[in-house]
XYZ file of C-alpha atoms in Angstrom:
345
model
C -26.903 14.356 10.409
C -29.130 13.405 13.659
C -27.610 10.144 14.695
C -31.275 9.236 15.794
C -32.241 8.336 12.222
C -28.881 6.290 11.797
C -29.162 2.541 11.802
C -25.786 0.726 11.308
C -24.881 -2.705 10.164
C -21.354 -3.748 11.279
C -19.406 -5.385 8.409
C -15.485 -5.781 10.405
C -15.917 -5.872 13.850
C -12.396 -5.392 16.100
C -14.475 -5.120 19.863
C -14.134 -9.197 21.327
C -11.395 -11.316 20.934
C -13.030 -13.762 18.548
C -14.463 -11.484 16.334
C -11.626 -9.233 16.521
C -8.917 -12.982 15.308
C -12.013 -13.132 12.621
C -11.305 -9.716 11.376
C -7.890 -9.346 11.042
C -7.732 -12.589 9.222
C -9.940 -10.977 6.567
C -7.946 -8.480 5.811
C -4.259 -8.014 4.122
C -1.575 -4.848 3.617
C -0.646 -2.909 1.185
C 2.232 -0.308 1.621
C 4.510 1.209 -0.695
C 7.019 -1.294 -0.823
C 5.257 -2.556 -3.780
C 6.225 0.690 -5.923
C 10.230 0.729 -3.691
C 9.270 2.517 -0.859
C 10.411 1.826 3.011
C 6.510 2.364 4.338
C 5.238 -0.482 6.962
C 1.930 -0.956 9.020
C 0.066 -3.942 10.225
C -3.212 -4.701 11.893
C -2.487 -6.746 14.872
C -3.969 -7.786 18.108
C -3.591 -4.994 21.074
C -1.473 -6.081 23.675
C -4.167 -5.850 25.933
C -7.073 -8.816 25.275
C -9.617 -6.731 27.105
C -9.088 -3.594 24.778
C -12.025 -3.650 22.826
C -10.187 -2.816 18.937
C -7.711 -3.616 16.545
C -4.518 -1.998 16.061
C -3.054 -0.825 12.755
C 0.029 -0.022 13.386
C 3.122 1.073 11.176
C 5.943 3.592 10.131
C 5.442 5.756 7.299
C 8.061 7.419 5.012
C 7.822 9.319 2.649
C 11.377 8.021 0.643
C 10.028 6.311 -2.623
C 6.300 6.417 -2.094
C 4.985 7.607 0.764
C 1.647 5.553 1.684
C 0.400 2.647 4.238
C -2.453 0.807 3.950
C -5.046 -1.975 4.581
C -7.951 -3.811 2.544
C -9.839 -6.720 2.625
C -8.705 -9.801 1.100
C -10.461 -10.698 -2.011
C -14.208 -11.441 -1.577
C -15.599 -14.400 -2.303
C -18.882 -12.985 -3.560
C -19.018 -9.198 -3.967
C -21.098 -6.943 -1.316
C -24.909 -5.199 -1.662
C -24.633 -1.792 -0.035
C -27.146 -0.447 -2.666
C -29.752 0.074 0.081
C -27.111 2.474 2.562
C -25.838 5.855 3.104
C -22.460 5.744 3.563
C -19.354 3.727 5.126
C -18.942 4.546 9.251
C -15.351 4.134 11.290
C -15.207 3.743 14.869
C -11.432 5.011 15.409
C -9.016 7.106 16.864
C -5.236 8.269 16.340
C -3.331 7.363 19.537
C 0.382 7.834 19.205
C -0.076 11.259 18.550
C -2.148 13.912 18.520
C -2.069 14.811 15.063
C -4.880 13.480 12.716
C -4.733 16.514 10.685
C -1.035 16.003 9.620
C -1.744 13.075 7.570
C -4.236 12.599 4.661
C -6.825 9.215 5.787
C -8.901 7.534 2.961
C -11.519 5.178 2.731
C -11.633 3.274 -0.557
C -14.291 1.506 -2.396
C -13.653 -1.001 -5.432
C -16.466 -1.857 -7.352
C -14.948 -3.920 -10.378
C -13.342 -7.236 -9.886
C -10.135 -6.743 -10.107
C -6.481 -4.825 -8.940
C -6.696 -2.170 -10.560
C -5.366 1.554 -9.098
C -8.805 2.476 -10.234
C -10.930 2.657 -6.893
C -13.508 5.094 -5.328
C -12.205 7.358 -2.594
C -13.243 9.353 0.404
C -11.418 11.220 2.961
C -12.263 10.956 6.594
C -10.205 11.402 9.827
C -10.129 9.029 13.226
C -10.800 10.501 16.754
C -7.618 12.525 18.292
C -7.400 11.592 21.185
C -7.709 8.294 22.633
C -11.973 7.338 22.770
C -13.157 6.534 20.252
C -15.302 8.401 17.841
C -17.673 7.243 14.615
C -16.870 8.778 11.461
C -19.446 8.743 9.175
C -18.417 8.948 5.052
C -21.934 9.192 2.761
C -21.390 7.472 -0.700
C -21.652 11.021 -2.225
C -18.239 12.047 -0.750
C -17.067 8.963 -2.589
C -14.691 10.233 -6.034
C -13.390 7.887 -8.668
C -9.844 8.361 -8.505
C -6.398 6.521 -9.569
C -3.617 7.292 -7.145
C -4.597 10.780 -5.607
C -6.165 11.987 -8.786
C -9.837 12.120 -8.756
C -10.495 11.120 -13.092
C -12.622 13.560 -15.130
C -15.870 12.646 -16.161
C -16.359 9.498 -14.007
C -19.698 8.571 -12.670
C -20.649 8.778 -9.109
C -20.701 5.481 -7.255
C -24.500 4.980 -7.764
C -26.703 2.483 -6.099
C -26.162 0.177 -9.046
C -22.358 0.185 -8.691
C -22.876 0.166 -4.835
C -24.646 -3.388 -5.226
C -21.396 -4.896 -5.944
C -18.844 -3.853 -3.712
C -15.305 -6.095 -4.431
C -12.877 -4.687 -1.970
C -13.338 -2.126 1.204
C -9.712 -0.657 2.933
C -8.173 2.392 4.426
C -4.882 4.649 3.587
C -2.941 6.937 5.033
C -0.838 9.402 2.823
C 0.473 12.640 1.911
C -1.858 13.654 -0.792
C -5.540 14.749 -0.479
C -7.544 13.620 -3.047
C -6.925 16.241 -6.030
C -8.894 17.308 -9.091
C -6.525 17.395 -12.024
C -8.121 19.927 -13.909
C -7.137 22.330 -11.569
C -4.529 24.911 -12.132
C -2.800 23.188 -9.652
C -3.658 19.583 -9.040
C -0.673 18.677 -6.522
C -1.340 21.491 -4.284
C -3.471 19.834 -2.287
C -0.747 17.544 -0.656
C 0.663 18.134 2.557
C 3.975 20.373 3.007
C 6.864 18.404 4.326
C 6.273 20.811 7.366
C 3.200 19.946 7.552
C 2.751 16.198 7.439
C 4.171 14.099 9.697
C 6.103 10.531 8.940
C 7.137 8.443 11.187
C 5.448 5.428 13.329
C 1.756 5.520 13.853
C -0.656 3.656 15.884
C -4.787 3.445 15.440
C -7.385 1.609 17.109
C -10.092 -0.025 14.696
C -13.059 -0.767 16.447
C -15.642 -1.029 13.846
C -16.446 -0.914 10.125
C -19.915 -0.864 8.614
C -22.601 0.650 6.518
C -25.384 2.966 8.058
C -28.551 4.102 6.456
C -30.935 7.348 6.651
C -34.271 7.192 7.833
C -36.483 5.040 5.421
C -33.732 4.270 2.868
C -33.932 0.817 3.875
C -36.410 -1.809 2.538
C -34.789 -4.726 3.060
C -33.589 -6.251 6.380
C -31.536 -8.775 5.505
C -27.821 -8.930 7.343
C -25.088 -8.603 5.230
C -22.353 -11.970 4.938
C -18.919 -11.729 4.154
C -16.334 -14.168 3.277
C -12.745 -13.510 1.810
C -10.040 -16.125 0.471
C -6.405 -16.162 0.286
C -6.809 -17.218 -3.220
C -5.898 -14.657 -5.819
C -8.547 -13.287 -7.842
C -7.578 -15.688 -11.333
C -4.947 -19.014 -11.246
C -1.830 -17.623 -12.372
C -0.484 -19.767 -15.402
C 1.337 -22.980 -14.882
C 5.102 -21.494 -15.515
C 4.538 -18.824 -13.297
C 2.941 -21.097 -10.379
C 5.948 -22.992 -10.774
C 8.293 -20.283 -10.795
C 6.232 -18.562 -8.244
C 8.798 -19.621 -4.952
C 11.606 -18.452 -7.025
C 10.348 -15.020 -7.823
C 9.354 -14.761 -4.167
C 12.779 -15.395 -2.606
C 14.461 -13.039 -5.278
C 11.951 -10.436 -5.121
C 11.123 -10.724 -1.441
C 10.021 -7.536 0.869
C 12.354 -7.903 3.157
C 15.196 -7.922 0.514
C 14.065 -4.947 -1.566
C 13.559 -3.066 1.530
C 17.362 -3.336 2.353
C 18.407 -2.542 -0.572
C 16.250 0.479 -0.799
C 17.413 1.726 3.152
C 20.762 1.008 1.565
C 20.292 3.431 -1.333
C 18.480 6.137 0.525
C 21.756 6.189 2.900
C 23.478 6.313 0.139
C 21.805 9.072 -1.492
C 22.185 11.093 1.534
C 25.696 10.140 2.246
C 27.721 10.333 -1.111
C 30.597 8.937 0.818
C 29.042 5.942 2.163
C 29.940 2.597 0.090
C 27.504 -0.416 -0.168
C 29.472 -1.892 2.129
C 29.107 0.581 4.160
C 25.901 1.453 4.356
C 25.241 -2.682 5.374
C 28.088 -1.911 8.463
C 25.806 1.264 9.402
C 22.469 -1.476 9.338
C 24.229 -3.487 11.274
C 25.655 -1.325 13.805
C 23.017 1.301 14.310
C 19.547 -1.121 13.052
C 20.736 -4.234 15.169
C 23.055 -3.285 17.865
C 21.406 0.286 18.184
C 17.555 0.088 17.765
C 17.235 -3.800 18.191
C 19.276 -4.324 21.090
C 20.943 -7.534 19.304
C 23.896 -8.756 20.776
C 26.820 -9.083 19.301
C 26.517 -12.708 18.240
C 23.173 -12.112 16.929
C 23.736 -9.381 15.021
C 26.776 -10.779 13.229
C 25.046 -14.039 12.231
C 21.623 -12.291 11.283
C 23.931 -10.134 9.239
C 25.812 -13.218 7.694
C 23.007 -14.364 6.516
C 21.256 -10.971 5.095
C 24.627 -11.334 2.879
C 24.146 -14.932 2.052
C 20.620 -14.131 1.233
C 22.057 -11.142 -1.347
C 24.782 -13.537 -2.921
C 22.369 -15.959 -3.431
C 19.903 -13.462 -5.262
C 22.377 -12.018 -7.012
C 23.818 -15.317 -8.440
C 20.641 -16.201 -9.835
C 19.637 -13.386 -11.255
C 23.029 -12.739 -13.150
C 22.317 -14.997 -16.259
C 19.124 -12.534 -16.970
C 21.836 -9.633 -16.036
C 24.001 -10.781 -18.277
C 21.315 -11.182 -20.589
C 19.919 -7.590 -20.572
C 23.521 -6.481 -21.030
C 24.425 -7.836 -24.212
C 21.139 -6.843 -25.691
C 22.079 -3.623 -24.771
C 25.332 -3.542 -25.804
C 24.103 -4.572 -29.078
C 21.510 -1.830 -29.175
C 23.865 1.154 -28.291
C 26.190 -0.530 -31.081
C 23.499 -1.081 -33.965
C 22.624 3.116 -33.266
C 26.575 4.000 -33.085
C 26.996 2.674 -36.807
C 23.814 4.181 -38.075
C 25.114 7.488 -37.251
C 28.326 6.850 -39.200
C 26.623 6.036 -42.286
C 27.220 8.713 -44.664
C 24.626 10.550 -45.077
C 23.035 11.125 -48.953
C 23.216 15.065 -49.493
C 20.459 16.489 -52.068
C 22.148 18.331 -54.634
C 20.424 22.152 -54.171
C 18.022 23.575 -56.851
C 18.820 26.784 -58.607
C-alpha cells in the first residue's frame, strides 16, 4: 500500500504531554488476573516528559492465563469508522528485541457490551527503538472469542464499522486460530518460542486511515469515555460493592495465586512458607525493603488475609454443609436395595 494515498485521522494520541495525560486517562487494563493469572502491564507516562509516547509497560506469565492488555474505557457514544480502511499503530518493542516471540492483537467491539466476543487482528510494533506505523485494514479483522476465530461470522462490514464500542490491544501466546482446523491450538507459540517476562512499548499514536477516495465525508472524529460502567448495577450489589472489592481485591488474589504456583512447584513448601519466601526474596530481595518495612508490610498482607477469610467463612461454612448434605443424600441412594426383575423364560 503506497503511503501517498493514506490519509490518517488520529483517534489516541501519546506525542505531547497534554494529550498524552488525555489519553491514558481514556483508557483502562485488562490482564489475566481476572481469569487467576499473575499477568501485569500498565500504560503510564515515560519517565522522560520530552519523549514523545506512552508507555505500556508490564510482566507477562504465562501461569493461569497468559495475556496483558489495554482498551478504552467505555464510550460514551459509539465511533463511525464506516468511511476508513483500517486501524494504524505508531509503536515499537523496546525492552527487547523480540516482537516475533509474542502474539500482538488489535481488537474491535462493535456491540455494547463485555462480552469475549470481539473482532481481532494481528499486527506487530517496530523492533527496535523508532518508531514505525503499522497499518491493520478492516479485512484482516476476524470475529473471534478468546483466540478462536467463530465459524460462520460476518466480516466487520461498513455497517458494523459505524458503531465501534471499544478499541484495545493484547499481547499473548496464541495467534488467532481457526477451529475447524485439524489442529486449532497449533498456532500458539512453543514455550521455546515465546517469551514471558517484563515488557516495555512505546504508544505514540492510534487512528483510522483511509484509501484514496474512500472518504466522502470530512468531518473529525470525537471521543469521550466514562468511568461509569456500561448499566447501574442493582441496589444490593452497589451496596455490597466495597465489600466484594476488599475480599476479592487484585492484589489479594494475586498472592494467593504466587502462593499456589510456589506451591505447585515446590511440594514441600507450606502456606506459610511460601508467604516467608514473599517476604524474604519479593521484599527484602527484589524490593530492597528494609527490614522494618518488610515485616510490617507483611503484617499487614496477613491482617488483610484474616480479615478476608473471617468474612467469608459464614458462606464457607455455608457451601460445606450443603455439600455435606449432597454427598450424604447420594450415599443412601446407593444403599437402597435395588428391585431385581424376575427373568423371563
Amino acid at each position: 500500500m503506497s503511503t501517498q494515498d493514506v490519509t490518517t485521522e488520529p483517534l489516541f494520541s501519546f506525542t505531547t504531554p497534554a494529550a498524552r495525560r488525555t489519553a491514558i486517562t481514556q483508557w483502562e487494563r485488562i490482564d489475566d488476573v481476572i481469569m487467576g493469572g499473575v499477568s501485569s502491564s500498565r500504560l503510564v507516562e515515560p519517565s522522560d516528559p520530552n519523549q514523545r509516547a506512552a508507555l505500556w509497560t508490564g510482566v507477562l506469565r504465562v501461569d493461569g492465563g497468559g495475556f496483558c492488555g489495554t482498551r478504552t474505557r467505555p464510550l460514551v457514544s459509539p465511533i463511525d469508522l464506516s468511511r476508513f480502511a483500517g486501524i494504524y499503530i505508531d509503536a515499537a518493542l523496546i525492552s527487547d528485541g523480540e516482537v516475533a516471540s509474542r502474539v500482538w492483537k488489535m481488537t474491535l467491539r462493535t456491540q455494547n457490551d463485555r462480552g469475549e466476543v470481539v473482532y481481532q487482528a494481528e499486527w506487530q510494533p517496530s523492533n527496535a527503538d523508532a518508531l514505525a506505523r503499522a497499518f491493520l485494514p478492516f479485512t484482516s479483522f476476524r470475529l473471534v472469542r478468546g483466540p478462536l476465530i467463530i465459524p460462520g461470522a460476518p466480516p466487520l462490514s461498513a455497517d458494523l464499522l459505524a458503531s465501534v464500542y471499544q478499541l484495545g490491544l493484547t499481547i499473548s501466546k496464541f495467534r488467532i486460530a481457526d477451529p475447524s482446523g485439524a489442529l486449532p491450538y497449533a498456532a500458539r507459540l512453543s514455550d521455546a518460542e515465546f517469551r514471558s517476562g517484563p515488557f516495555r512499548v512505546a504508544l505514540a499514536e492510534l487512528g483510522a486511515y483511509r484509501v484514496g477516495d474512500r472518504d466522502v465525508r470530512s468531518d473529525a472524529l470525537f471521543i469521550e469515555t466514562t468511568d461509569a460502567t456500561l448499566s447501574s448495577p442493582p441496589f444490593l450489589l452497589w451496596l455490597l460493592r466495597p465489600l466484594q472489592q476488599f475480599v476479592f481485591s487484585e492484589a489479594i488474589r494475586r498472592r494467593r495465586q504466587a502462593r499456589m504456583l510456589l506451591r505447585r512447584r515446590d511440594a514441600k513448601l507450606s502456606g506459610w512458607g511460601a508467604r516467608l519466601w514473599g517476604q524474604r526474596v519479593m521484599k527484602r530481595g527484589v524490593k530492597r525493603m528494609t527490614r522494618v518495612k518488610a515485616f510490617l508490610e507483611g503484617l499487614a498482607e496477613l491482617g488483610n488475609d484474616l480479615a478476608v477469610a473471617s468474612l467469608t467463612l459464614p458462606l464457607r461454612l455455608l457451601f460445606s454443609v450443603v455439600f455435606r448434605w449432597i454427598r450424604l443424600l447420594k450415599r443412601l441412594r446407593s444403599r437402597e436395595p435395588q428391585l431385581k426383575m424376575p427373568q423371563l423364560q
